[in-house]
Structure formats: C-alpha cells, structure tokens
Short mmCIF file of C-alpha atoms in Angstrom, two decimals:
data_model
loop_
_atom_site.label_atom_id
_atom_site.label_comp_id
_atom_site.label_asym_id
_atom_site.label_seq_id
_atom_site.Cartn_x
_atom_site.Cartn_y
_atom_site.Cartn_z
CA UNK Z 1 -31.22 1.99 0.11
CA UNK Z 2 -30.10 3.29 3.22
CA UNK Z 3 -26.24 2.84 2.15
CA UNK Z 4 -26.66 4.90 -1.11
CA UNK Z 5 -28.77 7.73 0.38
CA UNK Z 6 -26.66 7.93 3.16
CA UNK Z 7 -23.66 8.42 0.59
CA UNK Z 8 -25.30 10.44 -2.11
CA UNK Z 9 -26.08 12.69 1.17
CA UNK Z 10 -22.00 13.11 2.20
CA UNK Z 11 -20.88 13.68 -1.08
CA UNK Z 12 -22.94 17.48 -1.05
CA UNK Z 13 -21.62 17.87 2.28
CA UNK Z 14 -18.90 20.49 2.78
CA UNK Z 15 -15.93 18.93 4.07
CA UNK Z 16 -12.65 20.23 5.17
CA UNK Z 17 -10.73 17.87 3.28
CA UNK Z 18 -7.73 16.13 3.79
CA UNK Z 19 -6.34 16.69 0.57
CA UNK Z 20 -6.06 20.07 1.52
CA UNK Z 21 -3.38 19.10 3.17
CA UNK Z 22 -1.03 18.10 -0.29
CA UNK Z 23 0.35 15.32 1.01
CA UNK Z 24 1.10 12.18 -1.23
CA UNK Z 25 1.48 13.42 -4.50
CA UNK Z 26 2.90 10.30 -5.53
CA UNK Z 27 2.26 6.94 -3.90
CA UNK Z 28 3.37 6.50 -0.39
CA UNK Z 29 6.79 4.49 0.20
CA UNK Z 30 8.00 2.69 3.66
CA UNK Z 31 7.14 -0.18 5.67
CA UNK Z 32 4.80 -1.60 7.97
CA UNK Z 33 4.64 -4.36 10.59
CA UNK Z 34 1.41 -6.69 10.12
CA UNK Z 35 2.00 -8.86 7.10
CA UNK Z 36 5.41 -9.83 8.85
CA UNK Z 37 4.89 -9.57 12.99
CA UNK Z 38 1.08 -9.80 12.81
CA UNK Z 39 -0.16 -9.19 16.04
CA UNK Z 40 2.77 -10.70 17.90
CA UNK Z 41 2.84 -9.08 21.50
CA UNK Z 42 5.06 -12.05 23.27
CA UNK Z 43 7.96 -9.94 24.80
CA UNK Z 44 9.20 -12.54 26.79
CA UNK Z 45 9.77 -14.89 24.43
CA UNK Z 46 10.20 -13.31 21.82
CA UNK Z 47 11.34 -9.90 22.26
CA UNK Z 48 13.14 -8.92 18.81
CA UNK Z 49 10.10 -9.63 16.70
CA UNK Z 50 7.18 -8.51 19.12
CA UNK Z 51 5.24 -5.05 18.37
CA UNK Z 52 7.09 -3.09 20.34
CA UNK Z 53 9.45 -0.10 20.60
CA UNK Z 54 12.73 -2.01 19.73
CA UNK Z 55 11.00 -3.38 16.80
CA UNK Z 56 10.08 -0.02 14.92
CA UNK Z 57 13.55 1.46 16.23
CA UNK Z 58 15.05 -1.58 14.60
CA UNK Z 59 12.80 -0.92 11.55
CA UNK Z 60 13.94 2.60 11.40
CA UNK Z 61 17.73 2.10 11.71
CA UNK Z 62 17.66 -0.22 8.70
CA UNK Z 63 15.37 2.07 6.42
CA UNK Z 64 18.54 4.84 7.15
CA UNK Z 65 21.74 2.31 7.18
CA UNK Z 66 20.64 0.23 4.18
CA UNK Z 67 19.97 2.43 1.80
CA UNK Z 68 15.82 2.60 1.68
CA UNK Z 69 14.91 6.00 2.73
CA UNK Z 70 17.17 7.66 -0.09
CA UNK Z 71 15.32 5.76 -2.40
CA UNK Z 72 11.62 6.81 -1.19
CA UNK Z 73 11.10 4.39 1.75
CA UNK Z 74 10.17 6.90 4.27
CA UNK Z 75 7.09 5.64 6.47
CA UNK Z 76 7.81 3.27 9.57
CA UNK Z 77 4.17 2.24 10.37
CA UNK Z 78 2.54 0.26 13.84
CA UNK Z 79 -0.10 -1.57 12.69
CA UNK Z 80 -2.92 -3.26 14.87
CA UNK Z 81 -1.77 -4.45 18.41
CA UNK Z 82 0.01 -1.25 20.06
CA UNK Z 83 -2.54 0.36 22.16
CA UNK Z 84 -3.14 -0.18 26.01
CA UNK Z 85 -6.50 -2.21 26.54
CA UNK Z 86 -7.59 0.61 28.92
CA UNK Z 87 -7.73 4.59 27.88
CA UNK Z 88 -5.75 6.61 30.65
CA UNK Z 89 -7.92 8.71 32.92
CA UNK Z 90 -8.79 11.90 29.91
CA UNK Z 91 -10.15 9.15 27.32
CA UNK Z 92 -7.02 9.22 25.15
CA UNK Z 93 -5.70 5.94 24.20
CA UNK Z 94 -2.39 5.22 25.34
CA UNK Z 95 0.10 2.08 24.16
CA UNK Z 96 0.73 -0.74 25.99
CA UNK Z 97 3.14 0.65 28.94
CA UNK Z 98 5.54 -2.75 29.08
CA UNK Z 99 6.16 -2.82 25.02
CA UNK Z 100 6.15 1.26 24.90
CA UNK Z 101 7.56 2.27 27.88
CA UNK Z 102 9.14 5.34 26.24
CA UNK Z 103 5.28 6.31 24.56
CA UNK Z 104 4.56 7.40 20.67
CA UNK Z 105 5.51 10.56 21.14
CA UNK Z 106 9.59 9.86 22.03
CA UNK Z 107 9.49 7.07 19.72
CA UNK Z 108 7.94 9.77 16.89
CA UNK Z 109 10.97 11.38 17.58
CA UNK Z 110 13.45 9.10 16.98
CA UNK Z 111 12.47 8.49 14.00
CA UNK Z 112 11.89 12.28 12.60
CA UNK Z 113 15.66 11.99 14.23
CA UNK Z 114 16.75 9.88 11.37
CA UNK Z 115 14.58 11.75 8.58
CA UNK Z 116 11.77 9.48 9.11
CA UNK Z 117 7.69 9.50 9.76
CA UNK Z 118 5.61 7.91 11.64
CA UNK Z 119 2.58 5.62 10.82
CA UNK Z 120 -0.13 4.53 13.29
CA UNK Z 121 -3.04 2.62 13.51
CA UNK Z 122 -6.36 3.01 15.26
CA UNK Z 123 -9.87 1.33 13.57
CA UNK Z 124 -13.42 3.16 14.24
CA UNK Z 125 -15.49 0.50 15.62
CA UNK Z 126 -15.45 -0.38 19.41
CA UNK Z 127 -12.16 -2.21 18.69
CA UNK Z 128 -9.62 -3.30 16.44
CA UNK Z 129 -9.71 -5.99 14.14
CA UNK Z 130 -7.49 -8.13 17.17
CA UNK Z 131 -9.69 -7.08 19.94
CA UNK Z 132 -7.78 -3.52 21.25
CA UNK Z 133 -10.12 -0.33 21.96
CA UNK Z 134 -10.70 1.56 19.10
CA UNK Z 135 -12.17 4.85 18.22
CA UNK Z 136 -15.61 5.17 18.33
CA UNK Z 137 -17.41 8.17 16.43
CA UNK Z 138 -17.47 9.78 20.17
CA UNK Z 139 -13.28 9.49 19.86
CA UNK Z 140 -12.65 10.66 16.48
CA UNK Z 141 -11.56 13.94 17.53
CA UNK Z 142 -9.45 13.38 21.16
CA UNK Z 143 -7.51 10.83 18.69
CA UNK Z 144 -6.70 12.84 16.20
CA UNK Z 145 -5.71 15.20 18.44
CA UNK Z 146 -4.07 13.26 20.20
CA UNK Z 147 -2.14 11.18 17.37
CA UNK Z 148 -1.35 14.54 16.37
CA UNK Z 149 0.37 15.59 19.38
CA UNK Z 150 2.66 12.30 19.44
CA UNK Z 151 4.13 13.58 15.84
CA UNK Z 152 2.27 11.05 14.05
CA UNK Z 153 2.60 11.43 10.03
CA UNK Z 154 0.46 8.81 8.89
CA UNK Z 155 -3.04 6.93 10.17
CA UNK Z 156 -4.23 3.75 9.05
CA UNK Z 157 -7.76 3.61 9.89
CA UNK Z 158 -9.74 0.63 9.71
CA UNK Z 159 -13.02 -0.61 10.03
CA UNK Z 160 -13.43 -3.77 12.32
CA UNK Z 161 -16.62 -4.07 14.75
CA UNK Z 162 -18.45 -1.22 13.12
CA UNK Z 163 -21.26 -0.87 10.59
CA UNK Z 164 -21.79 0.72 6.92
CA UNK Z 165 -23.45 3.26 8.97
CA UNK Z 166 -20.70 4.27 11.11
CA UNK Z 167 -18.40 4.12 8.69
CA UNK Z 168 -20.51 6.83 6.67
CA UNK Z 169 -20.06 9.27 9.51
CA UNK Z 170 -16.70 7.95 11.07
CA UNK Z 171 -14.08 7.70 8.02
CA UNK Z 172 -15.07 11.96 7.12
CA UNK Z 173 -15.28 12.97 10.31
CA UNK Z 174 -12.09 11.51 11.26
CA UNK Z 175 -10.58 13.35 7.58
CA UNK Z 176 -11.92 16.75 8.81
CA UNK Z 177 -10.50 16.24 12.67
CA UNK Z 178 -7.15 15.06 11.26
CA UNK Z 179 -6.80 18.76 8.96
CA UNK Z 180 -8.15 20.43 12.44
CA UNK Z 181 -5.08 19.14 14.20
CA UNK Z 182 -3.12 21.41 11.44
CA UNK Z 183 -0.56 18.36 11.75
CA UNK Z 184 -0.22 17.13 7.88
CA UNK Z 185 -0.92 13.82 8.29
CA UNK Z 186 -1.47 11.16 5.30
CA UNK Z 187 -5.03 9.06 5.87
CA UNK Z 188 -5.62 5.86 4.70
CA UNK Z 189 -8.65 4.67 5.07
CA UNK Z 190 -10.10 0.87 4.89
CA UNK Z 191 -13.30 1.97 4.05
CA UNK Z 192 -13.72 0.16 0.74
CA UNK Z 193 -12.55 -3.11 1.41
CA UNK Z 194 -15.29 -3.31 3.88
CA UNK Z 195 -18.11 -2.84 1.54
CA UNK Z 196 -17.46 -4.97 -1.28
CA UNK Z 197 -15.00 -2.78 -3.26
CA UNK Z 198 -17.07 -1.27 -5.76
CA UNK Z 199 -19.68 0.88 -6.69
CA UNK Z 200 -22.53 1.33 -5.75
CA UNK Z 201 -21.59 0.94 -2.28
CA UNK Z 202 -18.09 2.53 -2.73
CA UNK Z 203 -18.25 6.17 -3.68
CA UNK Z 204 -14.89 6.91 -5.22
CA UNK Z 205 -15.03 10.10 -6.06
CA UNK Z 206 -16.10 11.08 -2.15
CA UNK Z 207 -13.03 8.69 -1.14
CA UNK Z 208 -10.88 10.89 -3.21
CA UNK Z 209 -11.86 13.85 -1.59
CA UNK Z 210 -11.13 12.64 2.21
CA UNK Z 211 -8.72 10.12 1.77
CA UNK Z 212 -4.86 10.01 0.53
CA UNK Z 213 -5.36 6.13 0.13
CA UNK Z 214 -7.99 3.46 1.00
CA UNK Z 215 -7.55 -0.22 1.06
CA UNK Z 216 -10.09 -1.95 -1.90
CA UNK Z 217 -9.96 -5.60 -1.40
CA UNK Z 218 -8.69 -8.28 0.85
CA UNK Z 219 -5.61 -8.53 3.29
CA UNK Z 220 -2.42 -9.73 1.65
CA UNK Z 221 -1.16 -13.06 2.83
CA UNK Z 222 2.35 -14.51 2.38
CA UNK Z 223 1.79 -16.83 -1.00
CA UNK Z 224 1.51 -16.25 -4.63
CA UNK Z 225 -2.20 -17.34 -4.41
CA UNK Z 226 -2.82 -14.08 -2.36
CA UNK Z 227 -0.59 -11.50 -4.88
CA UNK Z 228 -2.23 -13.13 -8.11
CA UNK Z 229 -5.86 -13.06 -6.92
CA UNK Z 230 -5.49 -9.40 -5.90
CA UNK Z 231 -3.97 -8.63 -9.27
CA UNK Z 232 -6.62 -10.41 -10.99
CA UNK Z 233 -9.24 -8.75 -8.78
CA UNK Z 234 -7.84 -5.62 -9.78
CA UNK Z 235 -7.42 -5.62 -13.18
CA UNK Z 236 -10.91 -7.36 -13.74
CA UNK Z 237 -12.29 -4.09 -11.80
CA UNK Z 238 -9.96 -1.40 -13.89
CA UNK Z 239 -12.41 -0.02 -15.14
CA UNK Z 240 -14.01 1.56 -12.15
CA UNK Z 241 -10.81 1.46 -9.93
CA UNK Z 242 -8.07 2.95 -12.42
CA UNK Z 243 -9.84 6.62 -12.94
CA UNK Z 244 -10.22 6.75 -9.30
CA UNK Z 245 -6.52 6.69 -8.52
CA UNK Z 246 -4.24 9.97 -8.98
CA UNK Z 247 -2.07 12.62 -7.06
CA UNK Z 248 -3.11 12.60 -3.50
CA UNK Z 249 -5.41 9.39 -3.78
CA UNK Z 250 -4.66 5.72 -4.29
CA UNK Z 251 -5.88 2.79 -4.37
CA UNK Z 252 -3.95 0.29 -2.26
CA UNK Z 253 -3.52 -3.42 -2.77
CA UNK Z 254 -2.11 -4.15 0.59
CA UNK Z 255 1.50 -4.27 1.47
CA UNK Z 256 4.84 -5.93 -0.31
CA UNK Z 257 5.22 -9.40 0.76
CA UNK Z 258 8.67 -9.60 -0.91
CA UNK Z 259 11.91 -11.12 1.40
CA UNK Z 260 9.24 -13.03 3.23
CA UNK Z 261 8.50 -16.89 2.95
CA UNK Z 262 5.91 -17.14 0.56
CA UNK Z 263 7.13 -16.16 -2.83
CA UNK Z 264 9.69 -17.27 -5.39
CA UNK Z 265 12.20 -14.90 -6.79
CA UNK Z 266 10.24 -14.68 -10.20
CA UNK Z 267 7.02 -13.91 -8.25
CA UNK Z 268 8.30 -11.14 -6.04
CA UNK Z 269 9.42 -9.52 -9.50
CA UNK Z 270 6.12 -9.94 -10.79
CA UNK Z 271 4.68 -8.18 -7.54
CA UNK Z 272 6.76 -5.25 -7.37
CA UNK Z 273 6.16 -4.90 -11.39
CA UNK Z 274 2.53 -4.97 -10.73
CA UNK Z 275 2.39 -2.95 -7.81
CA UNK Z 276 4.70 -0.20 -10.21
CA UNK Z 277 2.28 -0.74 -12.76
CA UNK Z 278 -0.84 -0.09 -10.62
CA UNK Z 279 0.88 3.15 -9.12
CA UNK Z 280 0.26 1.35 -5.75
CA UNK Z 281 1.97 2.38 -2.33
CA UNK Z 282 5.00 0.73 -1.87
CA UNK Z 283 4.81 -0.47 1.92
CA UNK Z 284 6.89 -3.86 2.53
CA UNK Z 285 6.30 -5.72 5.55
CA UNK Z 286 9.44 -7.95 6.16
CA UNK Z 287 11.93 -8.36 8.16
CA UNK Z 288 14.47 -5.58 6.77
CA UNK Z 289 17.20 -6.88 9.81
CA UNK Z 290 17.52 -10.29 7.63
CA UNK Z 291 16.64 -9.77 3.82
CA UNK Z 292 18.41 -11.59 1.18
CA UNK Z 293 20.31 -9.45 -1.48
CA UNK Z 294 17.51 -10.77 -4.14
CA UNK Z 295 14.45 -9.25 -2.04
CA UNK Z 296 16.94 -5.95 -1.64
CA UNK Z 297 17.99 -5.84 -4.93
CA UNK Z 298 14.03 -6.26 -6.24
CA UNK Z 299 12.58 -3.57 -3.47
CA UNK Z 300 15.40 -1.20 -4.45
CA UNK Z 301 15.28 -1.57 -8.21
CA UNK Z 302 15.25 1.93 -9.32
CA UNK Z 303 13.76 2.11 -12.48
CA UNK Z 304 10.78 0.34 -10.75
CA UNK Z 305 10.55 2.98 -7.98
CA UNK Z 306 10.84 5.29 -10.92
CA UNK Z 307 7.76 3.96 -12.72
CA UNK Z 308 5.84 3.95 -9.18
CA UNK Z 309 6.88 7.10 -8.23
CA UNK Z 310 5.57 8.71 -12.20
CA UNK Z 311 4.57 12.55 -10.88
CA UNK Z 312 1.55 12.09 -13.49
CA UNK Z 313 -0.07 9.76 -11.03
CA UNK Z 314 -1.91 7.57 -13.83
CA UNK Z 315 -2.37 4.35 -12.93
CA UNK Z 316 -2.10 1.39 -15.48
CA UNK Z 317 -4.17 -1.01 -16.86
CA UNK Z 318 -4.26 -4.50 -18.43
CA UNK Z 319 -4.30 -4.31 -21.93
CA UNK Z 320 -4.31 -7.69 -23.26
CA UNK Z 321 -5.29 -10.95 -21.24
CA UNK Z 322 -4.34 -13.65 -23.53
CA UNK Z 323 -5.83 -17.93 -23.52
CA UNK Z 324 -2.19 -18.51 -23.25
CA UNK Z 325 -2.17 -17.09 -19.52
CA UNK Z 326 0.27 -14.19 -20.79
CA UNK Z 327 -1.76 -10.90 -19.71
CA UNK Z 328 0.02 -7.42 -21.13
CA UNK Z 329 0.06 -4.32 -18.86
CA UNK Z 330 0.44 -0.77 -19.60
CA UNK Z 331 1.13 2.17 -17.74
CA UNK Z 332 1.10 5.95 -18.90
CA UNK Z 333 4.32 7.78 -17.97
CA UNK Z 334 5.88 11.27 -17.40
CA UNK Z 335 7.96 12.68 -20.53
CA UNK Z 336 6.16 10.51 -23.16
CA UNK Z 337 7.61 7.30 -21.67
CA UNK Z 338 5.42 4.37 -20.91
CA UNK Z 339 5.68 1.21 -18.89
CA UNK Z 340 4.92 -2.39 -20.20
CA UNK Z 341 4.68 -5.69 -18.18
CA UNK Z 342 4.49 -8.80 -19.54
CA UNK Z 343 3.36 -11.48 -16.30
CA UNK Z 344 2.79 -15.11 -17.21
CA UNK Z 345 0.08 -16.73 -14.81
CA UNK Z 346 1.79 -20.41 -16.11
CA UNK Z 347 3.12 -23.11 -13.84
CA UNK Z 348 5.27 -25.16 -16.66
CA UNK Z 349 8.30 -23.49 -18.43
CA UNK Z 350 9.58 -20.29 -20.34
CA UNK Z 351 7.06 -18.70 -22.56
CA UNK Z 352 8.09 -17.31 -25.46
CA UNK Z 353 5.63 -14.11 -26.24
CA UNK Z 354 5.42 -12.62 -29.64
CA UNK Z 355 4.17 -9.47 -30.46
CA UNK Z 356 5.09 -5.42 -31.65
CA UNK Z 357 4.30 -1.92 -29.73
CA UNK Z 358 1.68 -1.45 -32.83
CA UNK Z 359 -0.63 -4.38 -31.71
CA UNK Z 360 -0.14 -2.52 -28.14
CA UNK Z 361 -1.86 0.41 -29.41
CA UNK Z 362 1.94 2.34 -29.72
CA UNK Z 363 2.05 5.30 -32.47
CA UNK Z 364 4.12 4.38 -35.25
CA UNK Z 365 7.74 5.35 -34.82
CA UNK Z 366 10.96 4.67 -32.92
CA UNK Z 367 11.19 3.61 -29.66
CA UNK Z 368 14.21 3.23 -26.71
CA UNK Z 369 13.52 0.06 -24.60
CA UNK Z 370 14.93 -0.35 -20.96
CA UNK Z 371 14.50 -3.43 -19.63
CA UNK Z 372 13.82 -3.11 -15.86
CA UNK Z 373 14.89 -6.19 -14.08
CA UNK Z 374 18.05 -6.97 -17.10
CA UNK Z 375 19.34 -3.36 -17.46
CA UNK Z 376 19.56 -4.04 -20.89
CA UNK Z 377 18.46 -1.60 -23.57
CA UNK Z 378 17.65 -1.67 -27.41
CA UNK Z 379 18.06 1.44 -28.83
CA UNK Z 380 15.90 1.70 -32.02
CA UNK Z 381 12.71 -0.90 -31.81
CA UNK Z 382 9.85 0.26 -34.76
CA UNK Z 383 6.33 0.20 -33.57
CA UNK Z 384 5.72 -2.66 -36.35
CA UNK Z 385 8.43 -4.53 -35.28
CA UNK Z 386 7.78 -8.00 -33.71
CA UNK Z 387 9.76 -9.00 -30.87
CA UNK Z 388 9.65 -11.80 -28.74
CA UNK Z 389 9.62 -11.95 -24.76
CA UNK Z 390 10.77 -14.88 -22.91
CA UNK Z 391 8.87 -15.00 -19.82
CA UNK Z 392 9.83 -17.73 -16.86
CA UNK Z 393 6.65 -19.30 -14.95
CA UNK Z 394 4.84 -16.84 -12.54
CA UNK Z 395 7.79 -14.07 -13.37
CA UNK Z 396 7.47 -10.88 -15.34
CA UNK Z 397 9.41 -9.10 -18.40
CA UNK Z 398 9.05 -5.52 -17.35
#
C-alpha cells in the first residue's frame, strides 16, 4: 500500500512543474548514443566509436551536413557512461577527464554552435545502470544546477540502484530543481518502466505534470523481436497509455534502431510507421557517419515526420487486430487528416488486405489518399469503397 499512498500523497502536492517550462509541444526529434555505442569507453582501441567528445562532435556535424536537423532532428544526447567515477572536490559530478578533456560545458557549445542541444544523462540511485555515480536525492539539486550551467537542454533520468520509494521523492524533486535552474530543459524520466508500466503503480496523470516524456516499458534491442514486442505491448495497453500522451508529455518506446544491424528494410518501415503512429519521440541511435541511403531515406521520410510531428499531439491507436496477423492503426490528425497503418506480423509472403475507410469507422464521403513510403496518391477513394493493400512480411502500408 505504501506505493499508492505514497503517490496519491504527490499528486495534491504543489509542484513547480516542468511543463511550465513549454517545452516539447510535439515529440522530441534527435539522436542518442546507447542503442548503438552502449557503454563503450575503450579509447585506445577504439577511439571513433567510444563515448567520448569526438563521438557527439561527430554526431553533431552529421545531424547539420546531412540534412537531419532541418527536418526536426535537433537533440545530440550522452547516454549512460560519461561521468568521472569520482565527484570533484564541491560534490558536482564531472565527466571522465581522458574522454572529455574539453568538459560538457565547451562541448554544449559546439553544438548550440551548429543550432543544436544538448542531452545528458544522470540516474537517481547511487549509480547508473553501468555502475557510474549517480544522483542521489541529496544531489538532485547541485546537478541540476550544475547540468544547467554546462548548457544542457535535455536530461534523461533513470532509475537504476534505487527504490519505488526514492523514486517517489527523486523523479519531482529533480522536475522542480530543473525549472529552479530557469534553464528550459526537456525531462525525461524512466520512472515508469521501472514499476511495471501501468496503473496502479504508474500515476499518469502526475507523470504528465513533471515530466516532458517517460520511458514505459523495456530497453530497445537491435532485432525485430524487440520493435514488435514493444508495439504489441503498447497497443495491448492503449487504453491506459494513449490518453496519457499529448503536448508536452509522451510516452516513449525507446529509441530508433533503424540503419543498425538488426532489422530488414520492411521492418525499419514498419518501426518508423509505428513510432509516427504512436506520436513517439523520434531519437535514432546509429551510426549517422555510415548509414545506408535506405535507413536515410526511411528516417527522413517527410510525410512520416509530418504525421509524428501532428501539433494536435493525439496519439494513435490500434483499431483492428485481425486472426490473419494484419493489425490496422489509426491516428487522429491536424486539418481533418488522419493516418492509417496497415503492419503485417507474417513471416511467409505478400498479404493482400481487403477492406474500405467505412469498416474503419471513416464518415461517409470522399477522401485524398497519400501513400507514405510510395508517394503515390488516389485522388477520390469513397468511404464504402473496398480497396485492397498489399502488404510484404513484417513491412507496413502506411
């Protein structure tokens, strides 16, 4: 009972909150090093792909030079792995002098050079998930302050080595000392994903007052496996998750796997769909110096962005889940538009998929169709019109 009381208690609490701050009025876009790098920190022999400086320089020069930060792509975010193992002699944490020599706070700049923020990590139990110091209720406010003071835009704040009780006090109070700072600064919190995901243990509607995002479920891993059970795990929990999400709060699936090793061409399609759909942050982790021109041309699809991006914030739903491992999802869109994905969960051929906007719940009438990953368009489709989508194993029709 402890956990609920303990909830039911913060949510009549008076917070300063950090939506105050109106950040994130649509989901956040950029990238981020752990699905990729991990927790890599071996400069010697590896020094182009260890967290480091050069890394998240690299990182940043590609985001301008190839195109992604016109699109949206904006964040450049150090994940676990980046602070010193000691706190310098005031109690602030400090990164590792040999992979940072030049600190946060110069490498904050050069990226707000280039039009850029900045992302960091820090977790509120006595360390991070890989074994670094983290911030202990006692710390919430020197690292704020001092995240703040480096020019960071953006905390990811986890929840390794710490209880439900800690994390009660710990993910507000760091919410209220970030808006102290008077830096804006986007919070995402991992809260959630550490106590099951759901109610009654997860209070959303406190999450959506001092959080701009929170991690729900598991860690993505490089494989279809991983994007298809969090999609599934998702849409089987819709119902609690989907009214939760809006303007300045989202839920987040964990980052885009796509232009890594794991998935096929027709799957990465089917995860930036779904992650479109589910009006998810956008954050790849990848290698952005050596992409192929099909992960580019999927991560930079613009009408998908488009759909993400949707200023009404609603996220989508599944509509139809059908025996023949077709499910049907629907999204809600700005200016009367909506957005429809057909994903097959099958492993054998082409499936052809027959049905009309009417038995999707569409108003009678005409509609323009734009198909997202073709470019093709049909001009005048009828509600009661049947159609029929051909949709390749594991891909979408979006």
């Amino acid at each position: 009972m402890e956990l609920v009381d303990l909830t039911l208690f913060l949510t009549g609490l008076s917070l300063t909150v950090a939506l105050d701050n109106g950040l994130l009025r649509t989901p956040p876009m950029g990238w981020m090093a752990w699905e990729r790098f991990r927790c890599d920190i071996d400069c010697t022999y590896d020094p182009k792909n260890c967290i480091s400086e050069g890394l998240f320089r690299d990182m940043a020069d590609r985001l301008v030079e190839d195109g992604w930060k016109e699109l949206g792509y904006e964040y450049v975010i150090i994940d676990d792995c980046w602070v010193s193992k000691q706190r310098d002699d005031q109690g602030r944490l400090q990164p590792d002098p040999t992979r940072f020599p030049g600190g946060i706070a110069k490498l904050a700049r050069y990226i707000h050079d280039r039009g850029l923020k900045l992302g960091i990590y820090s977790d509120m139990g006595s360390h991070t998930c890989m074994g670094f110091p983290g911030t202990t209720l006692d710390k919430i406010e020197i690292d704020a302050q001092t995240f703040a003071s480096w020019g960071v835009d953006y905390l990811k704040f986890d929840g390794c080595y710490s209880n439900p009780v800690e994390q009660m006090l710990g993910y507000p109070q760091m919410s209220k000392a970030l808006n102290a700072t008077g830096r804006p600064i986007a919070y995402s919190c991992s809260w959630p994903a550490y106590l099951g995901g759901l109610p009654p243990n997860v209070n959303y509607s406190l999450l959506g007052e001092i959080c701009h995002l929170w991690r729900n479920y598991d860690d993505i891993q490089d494989s279809w496996d991983s994007v298809q059970g969090i999609i599934e795990w998702f849409a089987s929990n819709q119902d609690v998750l989907q009214p939760a999400a809006g303007p300045g709060r989202w839920n987040d699936p964990d980052m885009l796997i796509i232009g890594n090793f794991g998935l096929s061409v027709e799957q990465a399609r089917s995860q930036m769909a779904l992650w479109a759909i589910m009006a998810a942050p956008l954050i790849m982790s990848n290698d952005l110096r050596n992409l192929d021109n099909w992960a580019t041309a999927i991560l930079q699809n613009k009408a998908a962005i488009a759909i993400n991006q949707d200023p009404l914030g609603i996220q989508g739903r599944r509509l139809v889940q059908e025996k023949s491992h077709i499910d049907v999802f629907w999204r809600p869109l700005s200016n009367s538009a909506s957005a429809l994905v057909f994903l097959s969960h099958r492993t054998d051929m082409p499936f052809l998929y027959h049905t009309s906007l009417a038995k999707l719940n569409y108003q009678p009438g005409n509609y323009m169709v734009y198909d997202v990953f073709t470019s093709s368009t049909v001009t005048r489709l009828k509600a009661s019109t049947d159609f029929t989508v051909s949709i390749n194993p594991t891909g979408v029709v979006m």
